[in-house]
mmCIF file of C-alpha atoms in Angstrom:
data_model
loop_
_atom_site.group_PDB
_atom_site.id
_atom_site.type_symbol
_atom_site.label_atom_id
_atom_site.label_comp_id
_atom_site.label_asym_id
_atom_site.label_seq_id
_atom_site.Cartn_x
_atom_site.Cartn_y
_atom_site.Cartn_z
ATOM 1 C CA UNK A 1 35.864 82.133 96.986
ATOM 2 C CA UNK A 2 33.415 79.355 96.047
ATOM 3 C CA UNK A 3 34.813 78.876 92.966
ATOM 4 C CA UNK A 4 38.284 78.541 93.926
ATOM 5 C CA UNK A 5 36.791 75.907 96.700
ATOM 6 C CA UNK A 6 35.344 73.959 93.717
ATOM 7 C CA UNK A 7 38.451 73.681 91.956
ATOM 8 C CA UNK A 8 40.338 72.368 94.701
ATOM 9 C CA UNK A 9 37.386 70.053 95.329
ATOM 10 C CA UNK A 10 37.739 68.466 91.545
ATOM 11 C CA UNK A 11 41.931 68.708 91.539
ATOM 12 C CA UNK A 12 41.464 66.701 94.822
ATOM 13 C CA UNK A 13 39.290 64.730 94.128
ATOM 14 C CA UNK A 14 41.317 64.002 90.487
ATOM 15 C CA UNK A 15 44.216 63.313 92.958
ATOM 16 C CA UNK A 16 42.798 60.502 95.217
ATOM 17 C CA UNK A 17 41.127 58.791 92.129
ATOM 18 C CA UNK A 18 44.133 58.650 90.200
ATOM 19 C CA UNK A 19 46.489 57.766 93.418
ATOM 20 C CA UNK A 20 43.959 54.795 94.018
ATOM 21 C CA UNK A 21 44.142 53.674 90.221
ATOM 22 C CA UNK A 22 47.756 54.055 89.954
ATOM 23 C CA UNK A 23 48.357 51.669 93.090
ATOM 24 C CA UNK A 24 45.683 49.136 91.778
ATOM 25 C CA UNK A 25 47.075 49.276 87.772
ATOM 26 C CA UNK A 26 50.990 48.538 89.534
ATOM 27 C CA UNK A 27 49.519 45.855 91.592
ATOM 28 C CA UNK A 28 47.964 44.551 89.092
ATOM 29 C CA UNK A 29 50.529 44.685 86.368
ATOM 30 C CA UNK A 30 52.736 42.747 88.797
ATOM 31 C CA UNK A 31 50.156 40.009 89.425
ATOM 32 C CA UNK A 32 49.807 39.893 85.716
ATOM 33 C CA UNK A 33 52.976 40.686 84.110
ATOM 34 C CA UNK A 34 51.016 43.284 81.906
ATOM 35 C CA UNK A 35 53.226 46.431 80.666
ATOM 36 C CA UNK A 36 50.390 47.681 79.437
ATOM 37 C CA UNK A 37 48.593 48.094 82.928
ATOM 38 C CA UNK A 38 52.158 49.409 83.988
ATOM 39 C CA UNK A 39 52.341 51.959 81.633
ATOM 40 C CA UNK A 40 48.961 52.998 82.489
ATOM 41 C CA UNK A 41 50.221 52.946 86.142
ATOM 42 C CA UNK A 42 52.953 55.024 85.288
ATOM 43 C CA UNK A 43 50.955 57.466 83.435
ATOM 44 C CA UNK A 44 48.761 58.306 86.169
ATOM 45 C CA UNK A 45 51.530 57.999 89.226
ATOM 46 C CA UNK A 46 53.320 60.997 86.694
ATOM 47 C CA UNK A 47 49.894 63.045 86.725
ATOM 48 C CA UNK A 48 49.746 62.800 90.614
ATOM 49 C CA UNK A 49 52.506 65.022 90.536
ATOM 50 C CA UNK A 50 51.376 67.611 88.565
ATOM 51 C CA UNK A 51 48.059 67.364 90.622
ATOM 52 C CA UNK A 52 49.922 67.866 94.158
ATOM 53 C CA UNK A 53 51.805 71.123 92.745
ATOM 54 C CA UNK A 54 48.368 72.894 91.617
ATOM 55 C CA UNK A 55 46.470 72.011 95.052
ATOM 56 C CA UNK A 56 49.237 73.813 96.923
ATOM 57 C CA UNK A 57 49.531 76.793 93.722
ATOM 58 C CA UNK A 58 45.651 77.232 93.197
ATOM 59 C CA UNK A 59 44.729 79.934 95.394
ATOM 60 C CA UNK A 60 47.418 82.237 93.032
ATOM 61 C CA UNK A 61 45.825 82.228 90.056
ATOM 62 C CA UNK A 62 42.687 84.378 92.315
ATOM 63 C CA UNK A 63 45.172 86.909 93.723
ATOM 64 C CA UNK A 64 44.272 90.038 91.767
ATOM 65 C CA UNK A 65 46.287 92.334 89.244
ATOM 66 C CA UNK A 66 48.465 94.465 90.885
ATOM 67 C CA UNK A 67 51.076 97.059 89.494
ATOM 68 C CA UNK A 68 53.851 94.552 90.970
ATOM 69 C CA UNK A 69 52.103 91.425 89.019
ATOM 70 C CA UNK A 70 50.276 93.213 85.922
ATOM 71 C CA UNK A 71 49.282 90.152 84.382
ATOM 72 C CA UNK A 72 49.031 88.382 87.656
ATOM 73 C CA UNK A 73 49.976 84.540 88.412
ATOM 74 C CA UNK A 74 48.212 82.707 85.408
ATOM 75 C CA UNK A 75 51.259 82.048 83.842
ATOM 76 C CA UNK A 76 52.487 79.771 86.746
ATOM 77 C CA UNK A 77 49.348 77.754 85.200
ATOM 78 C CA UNK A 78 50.933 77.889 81.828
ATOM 79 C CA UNK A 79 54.331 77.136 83.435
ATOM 80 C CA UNK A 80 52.829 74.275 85.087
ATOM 81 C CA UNK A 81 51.034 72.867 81.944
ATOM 82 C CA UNK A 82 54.145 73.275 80.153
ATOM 83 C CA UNK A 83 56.333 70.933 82.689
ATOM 84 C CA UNK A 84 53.096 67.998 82.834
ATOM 85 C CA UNK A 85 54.189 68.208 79.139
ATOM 86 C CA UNK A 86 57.641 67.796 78.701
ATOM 87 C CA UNK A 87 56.786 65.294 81.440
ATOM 88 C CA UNK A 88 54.101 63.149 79.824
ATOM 89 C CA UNK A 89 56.145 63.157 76.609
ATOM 90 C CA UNK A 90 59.219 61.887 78.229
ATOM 91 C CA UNK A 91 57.725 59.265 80.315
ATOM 92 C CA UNK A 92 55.873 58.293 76.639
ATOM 93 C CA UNK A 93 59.137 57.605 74.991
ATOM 94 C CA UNK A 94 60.972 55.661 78.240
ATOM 95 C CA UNK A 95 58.602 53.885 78.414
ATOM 96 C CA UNK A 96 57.973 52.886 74.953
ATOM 97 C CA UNK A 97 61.633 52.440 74.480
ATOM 98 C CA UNK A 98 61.592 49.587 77.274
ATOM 99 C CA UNK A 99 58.270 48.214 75.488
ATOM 100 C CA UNK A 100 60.047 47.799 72.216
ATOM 101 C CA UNK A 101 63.272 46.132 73.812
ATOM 102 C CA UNK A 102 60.521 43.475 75.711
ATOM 103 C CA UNK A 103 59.118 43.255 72.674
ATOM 104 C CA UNK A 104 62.358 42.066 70.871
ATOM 105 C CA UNK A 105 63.200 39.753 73.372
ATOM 106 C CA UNK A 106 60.227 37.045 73.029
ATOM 107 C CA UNK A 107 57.008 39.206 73.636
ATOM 108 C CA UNK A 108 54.940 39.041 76.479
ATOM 109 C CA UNK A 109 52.279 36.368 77.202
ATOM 110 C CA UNK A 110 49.199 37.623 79.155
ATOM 111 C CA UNK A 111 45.912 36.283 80.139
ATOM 112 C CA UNK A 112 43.453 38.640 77.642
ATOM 113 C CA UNK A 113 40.887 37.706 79.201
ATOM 114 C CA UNK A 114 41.841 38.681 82.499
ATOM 115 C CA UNK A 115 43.651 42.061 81.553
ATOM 116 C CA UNK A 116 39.952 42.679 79.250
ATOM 117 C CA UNK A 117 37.837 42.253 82.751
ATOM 118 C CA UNK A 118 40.406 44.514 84.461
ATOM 119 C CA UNK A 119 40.545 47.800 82.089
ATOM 120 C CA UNK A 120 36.786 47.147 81.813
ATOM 121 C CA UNK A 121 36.144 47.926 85.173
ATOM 122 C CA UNK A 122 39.011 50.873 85.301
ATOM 123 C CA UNK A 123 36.616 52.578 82.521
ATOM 124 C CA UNK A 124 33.586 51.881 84.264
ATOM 125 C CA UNK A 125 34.856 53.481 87.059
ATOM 126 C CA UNK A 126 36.423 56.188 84.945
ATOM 127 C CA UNK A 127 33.117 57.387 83.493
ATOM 128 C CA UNK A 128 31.719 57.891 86.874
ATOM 129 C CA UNK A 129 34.334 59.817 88.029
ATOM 130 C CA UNK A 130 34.192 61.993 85.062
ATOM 131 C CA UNK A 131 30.691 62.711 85.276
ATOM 132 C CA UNK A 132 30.750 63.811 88.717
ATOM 133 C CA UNK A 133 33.749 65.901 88.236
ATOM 134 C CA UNK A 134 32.015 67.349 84.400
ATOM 135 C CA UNK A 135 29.370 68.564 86.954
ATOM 136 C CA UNK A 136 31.391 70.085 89.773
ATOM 137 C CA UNK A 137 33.118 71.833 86.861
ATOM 138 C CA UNK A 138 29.986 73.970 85.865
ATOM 139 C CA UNK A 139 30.671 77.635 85.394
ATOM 140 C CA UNK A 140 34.168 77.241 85.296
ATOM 141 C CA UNK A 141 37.104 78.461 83.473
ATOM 142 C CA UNK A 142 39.771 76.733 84.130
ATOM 143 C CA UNK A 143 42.703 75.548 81.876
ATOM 144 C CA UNK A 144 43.831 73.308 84.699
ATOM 145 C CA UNK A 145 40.544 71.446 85.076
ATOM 146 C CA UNK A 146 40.332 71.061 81.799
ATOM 147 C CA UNK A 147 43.144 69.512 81.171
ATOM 148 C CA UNK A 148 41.940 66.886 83.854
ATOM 149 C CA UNK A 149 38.910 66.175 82.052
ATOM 150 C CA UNK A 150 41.268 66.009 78.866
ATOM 151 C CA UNK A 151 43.153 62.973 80.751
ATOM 152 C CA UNK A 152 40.457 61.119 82.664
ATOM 153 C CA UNK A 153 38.463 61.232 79.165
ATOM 154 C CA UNK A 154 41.734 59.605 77.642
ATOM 155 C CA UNK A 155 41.738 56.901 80.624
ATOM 156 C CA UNK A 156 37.814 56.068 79.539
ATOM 157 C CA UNK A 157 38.525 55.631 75.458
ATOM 158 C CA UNK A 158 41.598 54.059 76.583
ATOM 159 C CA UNK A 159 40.428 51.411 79.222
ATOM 160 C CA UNK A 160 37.073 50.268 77.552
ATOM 161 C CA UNK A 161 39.725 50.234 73.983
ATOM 162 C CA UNK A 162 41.932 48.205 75.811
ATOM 163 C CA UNK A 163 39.349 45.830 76.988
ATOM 164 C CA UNK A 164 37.664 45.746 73.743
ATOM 165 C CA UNK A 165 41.314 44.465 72.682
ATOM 166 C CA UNK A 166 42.213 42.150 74.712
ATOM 167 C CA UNK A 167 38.778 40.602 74.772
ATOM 168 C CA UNK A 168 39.055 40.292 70.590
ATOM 169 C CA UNK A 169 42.517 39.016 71.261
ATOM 170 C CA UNK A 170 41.449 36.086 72.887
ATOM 171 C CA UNK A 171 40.589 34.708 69.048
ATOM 172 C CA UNK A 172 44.179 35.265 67.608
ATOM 173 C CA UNK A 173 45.228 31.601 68.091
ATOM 174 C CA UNK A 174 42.352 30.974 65.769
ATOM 175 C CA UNK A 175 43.360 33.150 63.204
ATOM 176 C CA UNK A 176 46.825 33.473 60.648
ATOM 177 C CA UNK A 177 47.641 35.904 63.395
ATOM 178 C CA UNK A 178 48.694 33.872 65.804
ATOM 179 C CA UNK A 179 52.000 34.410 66.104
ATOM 180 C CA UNK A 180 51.138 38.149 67.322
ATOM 181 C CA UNK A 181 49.607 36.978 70.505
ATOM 182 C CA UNK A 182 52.546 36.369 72.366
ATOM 183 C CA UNK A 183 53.510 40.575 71.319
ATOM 184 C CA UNK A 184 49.801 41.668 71.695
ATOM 185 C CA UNK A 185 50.160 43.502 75.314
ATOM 186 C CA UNK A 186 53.337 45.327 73.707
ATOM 187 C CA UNK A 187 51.622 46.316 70.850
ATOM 188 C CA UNK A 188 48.622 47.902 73.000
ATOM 189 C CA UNK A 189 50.612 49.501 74.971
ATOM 190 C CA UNK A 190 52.760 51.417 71.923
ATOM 191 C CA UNK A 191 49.487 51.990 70.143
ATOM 192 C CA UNK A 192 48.264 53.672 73.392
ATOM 193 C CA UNK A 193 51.730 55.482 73.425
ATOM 194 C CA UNK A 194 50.853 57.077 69.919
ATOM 195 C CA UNK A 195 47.554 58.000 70.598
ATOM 196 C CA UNK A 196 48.011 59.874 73.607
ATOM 197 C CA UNK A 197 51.116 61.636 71.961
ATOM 198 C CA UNK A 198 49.021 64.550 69.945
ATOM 199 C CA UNK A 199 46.930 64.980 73.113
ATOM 200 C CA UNK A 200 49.843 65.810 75.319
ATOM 201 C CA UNK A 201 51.826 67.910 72.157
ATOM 202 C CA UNK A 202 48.525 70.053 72.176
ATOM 203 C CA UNK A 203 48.409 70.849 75.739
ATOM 204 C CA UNK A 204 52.526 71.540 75.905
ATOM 205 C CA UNK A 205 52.162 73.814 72.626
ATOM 206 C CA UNK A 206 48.660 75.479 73.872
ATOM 207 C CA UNK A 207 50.491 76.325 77.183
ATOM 208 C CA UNK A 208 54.020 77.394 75.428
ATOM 209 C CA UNK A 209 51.570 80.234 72.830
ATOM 210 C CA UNK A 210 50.199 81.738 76.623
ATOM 211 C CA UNK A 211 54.098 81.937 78.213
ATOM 212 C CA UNK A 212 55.237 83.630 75.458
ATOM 213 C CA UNK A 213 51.893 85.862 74.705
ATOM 214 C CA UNK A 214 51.325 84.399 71.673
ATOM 215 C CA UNK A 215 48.094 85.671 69.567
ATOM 216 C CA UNK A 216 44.962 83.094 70.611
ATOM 217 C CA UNK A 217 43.345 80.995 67.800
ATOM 218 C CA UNK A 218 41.524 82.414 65.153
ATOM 219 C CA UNK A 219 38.142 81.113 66.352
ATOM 220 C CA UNK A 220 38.261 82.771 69.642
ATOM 221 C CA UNK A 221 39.664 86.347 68.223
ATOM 222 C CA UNK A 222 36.804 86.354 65.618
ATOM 223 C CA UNK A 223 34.370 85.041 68.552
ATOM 224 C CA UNK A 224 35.743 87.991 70.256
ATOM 225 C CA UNK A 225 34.800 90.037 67.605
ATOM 226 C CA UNK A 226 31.334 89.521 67.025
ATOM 227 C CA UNK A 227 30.779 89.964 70.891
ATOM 228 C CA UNK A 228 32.385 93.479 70.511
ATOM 229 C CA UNK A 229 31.273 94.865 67.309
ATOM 230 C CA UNK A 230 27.683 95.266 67.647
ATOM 231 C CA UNK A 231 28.008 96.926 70.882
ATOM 232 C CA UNK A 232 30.506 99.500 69.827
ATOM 233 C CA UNK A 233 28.362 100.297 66.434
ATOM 234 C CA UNK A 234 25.400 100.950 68.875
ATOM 235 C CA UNK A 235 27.371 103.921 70.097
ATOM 236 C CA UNK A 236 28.920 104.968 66.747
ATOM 237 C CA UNK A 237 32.215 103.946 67.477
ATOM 238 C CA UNK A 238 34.226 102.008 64.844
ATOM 239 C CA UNK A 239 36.772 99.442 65.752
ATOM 240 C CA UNK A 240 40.072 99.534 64.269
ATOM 241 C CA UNK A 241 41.895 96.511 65.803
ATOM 242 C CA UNK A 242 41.815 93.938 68.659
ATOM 243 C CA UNK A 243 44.177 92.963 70.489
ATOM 244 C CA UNK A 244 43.784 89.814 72.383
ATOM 245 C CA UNK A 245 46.377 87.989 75.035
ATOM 246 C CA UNK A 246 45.662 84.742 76.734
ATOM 247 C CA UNK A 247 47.305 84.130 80.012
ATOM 248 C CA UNK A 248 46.793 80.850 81.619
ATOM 249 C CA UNK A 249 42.951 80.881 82.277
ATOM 250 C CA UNK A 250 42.693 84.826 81.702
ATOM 251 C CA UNK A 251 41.657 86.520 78.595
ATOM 252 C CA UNK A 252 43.218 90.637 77.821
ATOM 253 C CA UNK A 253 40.979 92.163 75.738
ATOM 254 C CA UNK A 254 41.921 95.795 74.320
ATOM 255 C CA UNK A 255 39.360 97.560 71.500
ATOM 256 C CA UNK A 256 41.034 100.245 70.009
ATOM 257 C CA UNK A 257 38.465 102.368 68.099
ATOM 258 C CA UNK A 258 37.931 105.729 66.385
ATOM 259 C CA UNK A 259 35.303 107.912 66.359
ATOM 260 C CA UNK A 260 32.652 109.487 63.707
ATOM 261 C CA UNK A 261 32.205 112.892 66.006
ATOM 262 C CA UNK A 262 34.582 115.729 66.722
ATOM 263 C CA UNK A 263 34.525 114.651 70.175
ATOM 264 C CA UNK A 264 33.517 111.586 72.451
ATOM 265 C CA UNK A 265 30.637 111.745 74.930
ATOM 266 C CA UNK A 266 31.804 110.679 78.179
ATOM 267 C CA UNK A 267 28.937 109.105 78.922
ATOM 268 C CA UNK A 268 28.928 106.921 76.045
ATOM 269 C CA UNK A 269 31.777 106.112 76.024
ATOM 270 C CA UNK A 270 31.037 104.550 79.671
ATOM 271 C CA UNK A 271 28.118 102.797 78.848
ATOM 272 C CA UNK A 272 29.700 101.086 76.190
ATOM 273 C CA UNK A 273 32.364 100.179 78.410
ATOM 274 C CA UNK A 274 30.588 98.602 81.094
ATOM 275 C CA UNK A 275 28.104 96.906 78.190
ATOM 276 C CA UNK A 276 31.554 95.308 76.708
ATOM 277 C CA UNK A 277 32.863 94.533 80.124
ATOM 278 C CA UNK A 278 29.781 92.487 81.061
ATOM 279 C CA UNK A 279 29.485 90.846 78.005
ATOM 280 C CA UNK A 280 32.923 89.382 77.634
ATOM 281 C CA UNK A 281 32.787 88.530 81.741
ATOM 282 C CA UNK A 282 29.806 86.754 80.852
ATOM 283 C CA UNK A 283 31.197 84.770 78.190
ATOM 284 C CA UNK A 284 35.005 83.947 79.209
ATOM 285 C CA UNK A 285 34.589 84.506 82.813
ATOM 286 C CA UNK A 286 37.767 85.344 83.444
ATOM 287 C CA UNK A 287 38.610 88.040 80.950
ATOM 288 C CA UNK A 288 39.591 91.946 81.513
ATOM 289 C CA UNK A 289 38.526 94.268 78.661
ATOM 290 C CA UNK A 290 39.018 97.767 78.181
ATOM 291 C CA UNK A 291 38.291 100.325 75.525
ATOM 292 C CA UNK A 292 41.042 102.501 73.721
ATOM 293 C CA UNK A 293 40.109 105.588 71.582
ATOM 294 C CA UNK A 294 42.492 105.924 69.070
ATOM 295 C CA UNK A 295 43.552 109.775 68.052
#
């Protein structure tokens, strides 16, 4: 399938970008002695993983429904966005822990100016990788990519902050705040720490809610809704409930509504189907739907 080509292309291609940075941030942060290049080093050496499982699992999550797999494989997505995670959180607080004890035991001198220069570039380069890959992603669906463009978004607020920082930094000695230069790279790098925190809570809860078949936000339910609902009116049928699941990347959609009539024409009661089907297809993508007549 082309799409499931493309989305190997952009996990790929999300994989060799972030093994190059990751080598180039470690080298760096030895030449340096900056733990805040090494935590970003660290970060993306831990996403590299996650990346390697999905180009090997990808071509699951097209296999189709089957009475064996009802809802499919999507939930190996979930499973898999639930373990980068617990992962990214855990390698958050290690590493912050050993930032803190550095930080306790003198601080950590860097040249700003240098480590400035170096995240600059790492965002430039960022940004052009996430443009191409923003465009390869067009038409698609896909929790996993998403989450990608999540992270490499995060890497471009982060480096150009970073640089930003350390450029200002340069100006401390100037300042009453001296005494905070020799602690500045520590104090980046735990600031960094806390602001990638909600991102990575949001993607391990988001996944967790689609495990366990949790209901999907309001805003998509009611968005759901207002898809549904004048299509089913056109045909005099009155929706009672929705039920809505959220697997992974795939959206179960099941209208249960009543009729006005003593009976149901059968041929309305196709149309409408096929009408609904199309219409939530062409909105979600990947989304089943079915109509339920309720006695």
């Amino acid at each position: 399938m082309i799409i499931e080509k493309r989305e190997r292309q952009i996990l790929l291609m999300s994989f060799i970008s972030g093994l190059i940075f990751a080598v180039i941030e470690f080298i760096f942060s030895i030449y340096s002695h900056s733990q805040s290049a090494l935590t970003d080093a660290v970060y993306d050496a831990s996403e590299l993983i996650f990346i390697a499982l999905l180009l090997f699992l990808t071509p699951l999550f097209y296999k189709p429904v089957s009475e064996k797999h009802p809802y499919g494989y999507y939930q190996i997505e979930s499973i898999l966005l639930i373990i980068k995670g617990v992962m990214m959180l855990s390698v958050s607080m290690g590493i912050s822990i050993e930032i803190i004890e550095s930080a306790l035991s003198g601080g950590n001198p860097v040249n700003n100016v240098q480590v400035s220069l170096f995240q600059l570039m790492l965002g430039i380069a960022s940004i052009f990788i996430f443009i191409i890959m923003k465009k390869m992603n067009h038409n698609l669906s896909s929790p996993t990519v998403e989450a990608e463009l999540l992270g490499w978004k995060i890497d471009i607020i982060y480096s150009l902050g970073m640089s930003i920082a350390f450029f200002m930094s340069r100006y401390l000695s100037k300042t009453p705040l001296s005494f905070v230069a020799p602690y500045f790279d520590q104090v980046i790098a735990v600031l960094v720490m806390i602001f990638m925190l909600p991102e990575s809570v949001k993607v391990l809860w988001s996944a967790i809610k689609d495990v366990f078949l949790f209901s999907p936000d309001a805003e998509l339910t009611e968005e759901v809704k207002k898809l549904c609902t004048p299509i089913m009116e056109q045909f005099n049928f009155v929706p009672v409930s929705y039920y809505i699941t959220k697997t992974g990347r795939h959206l179960w959609i099941s209208v249960y509504f009543k009729i006005q009539s003593d009976s149901l024409a059968t041929n309305d009661f196709k149309k409408a189907s096929e009408i609904v089907k199309s219409k939530t297809y062409e909105k979600f993508s990947e989304c089943t739907c079915e109509l339920i007549l309720m006695p």
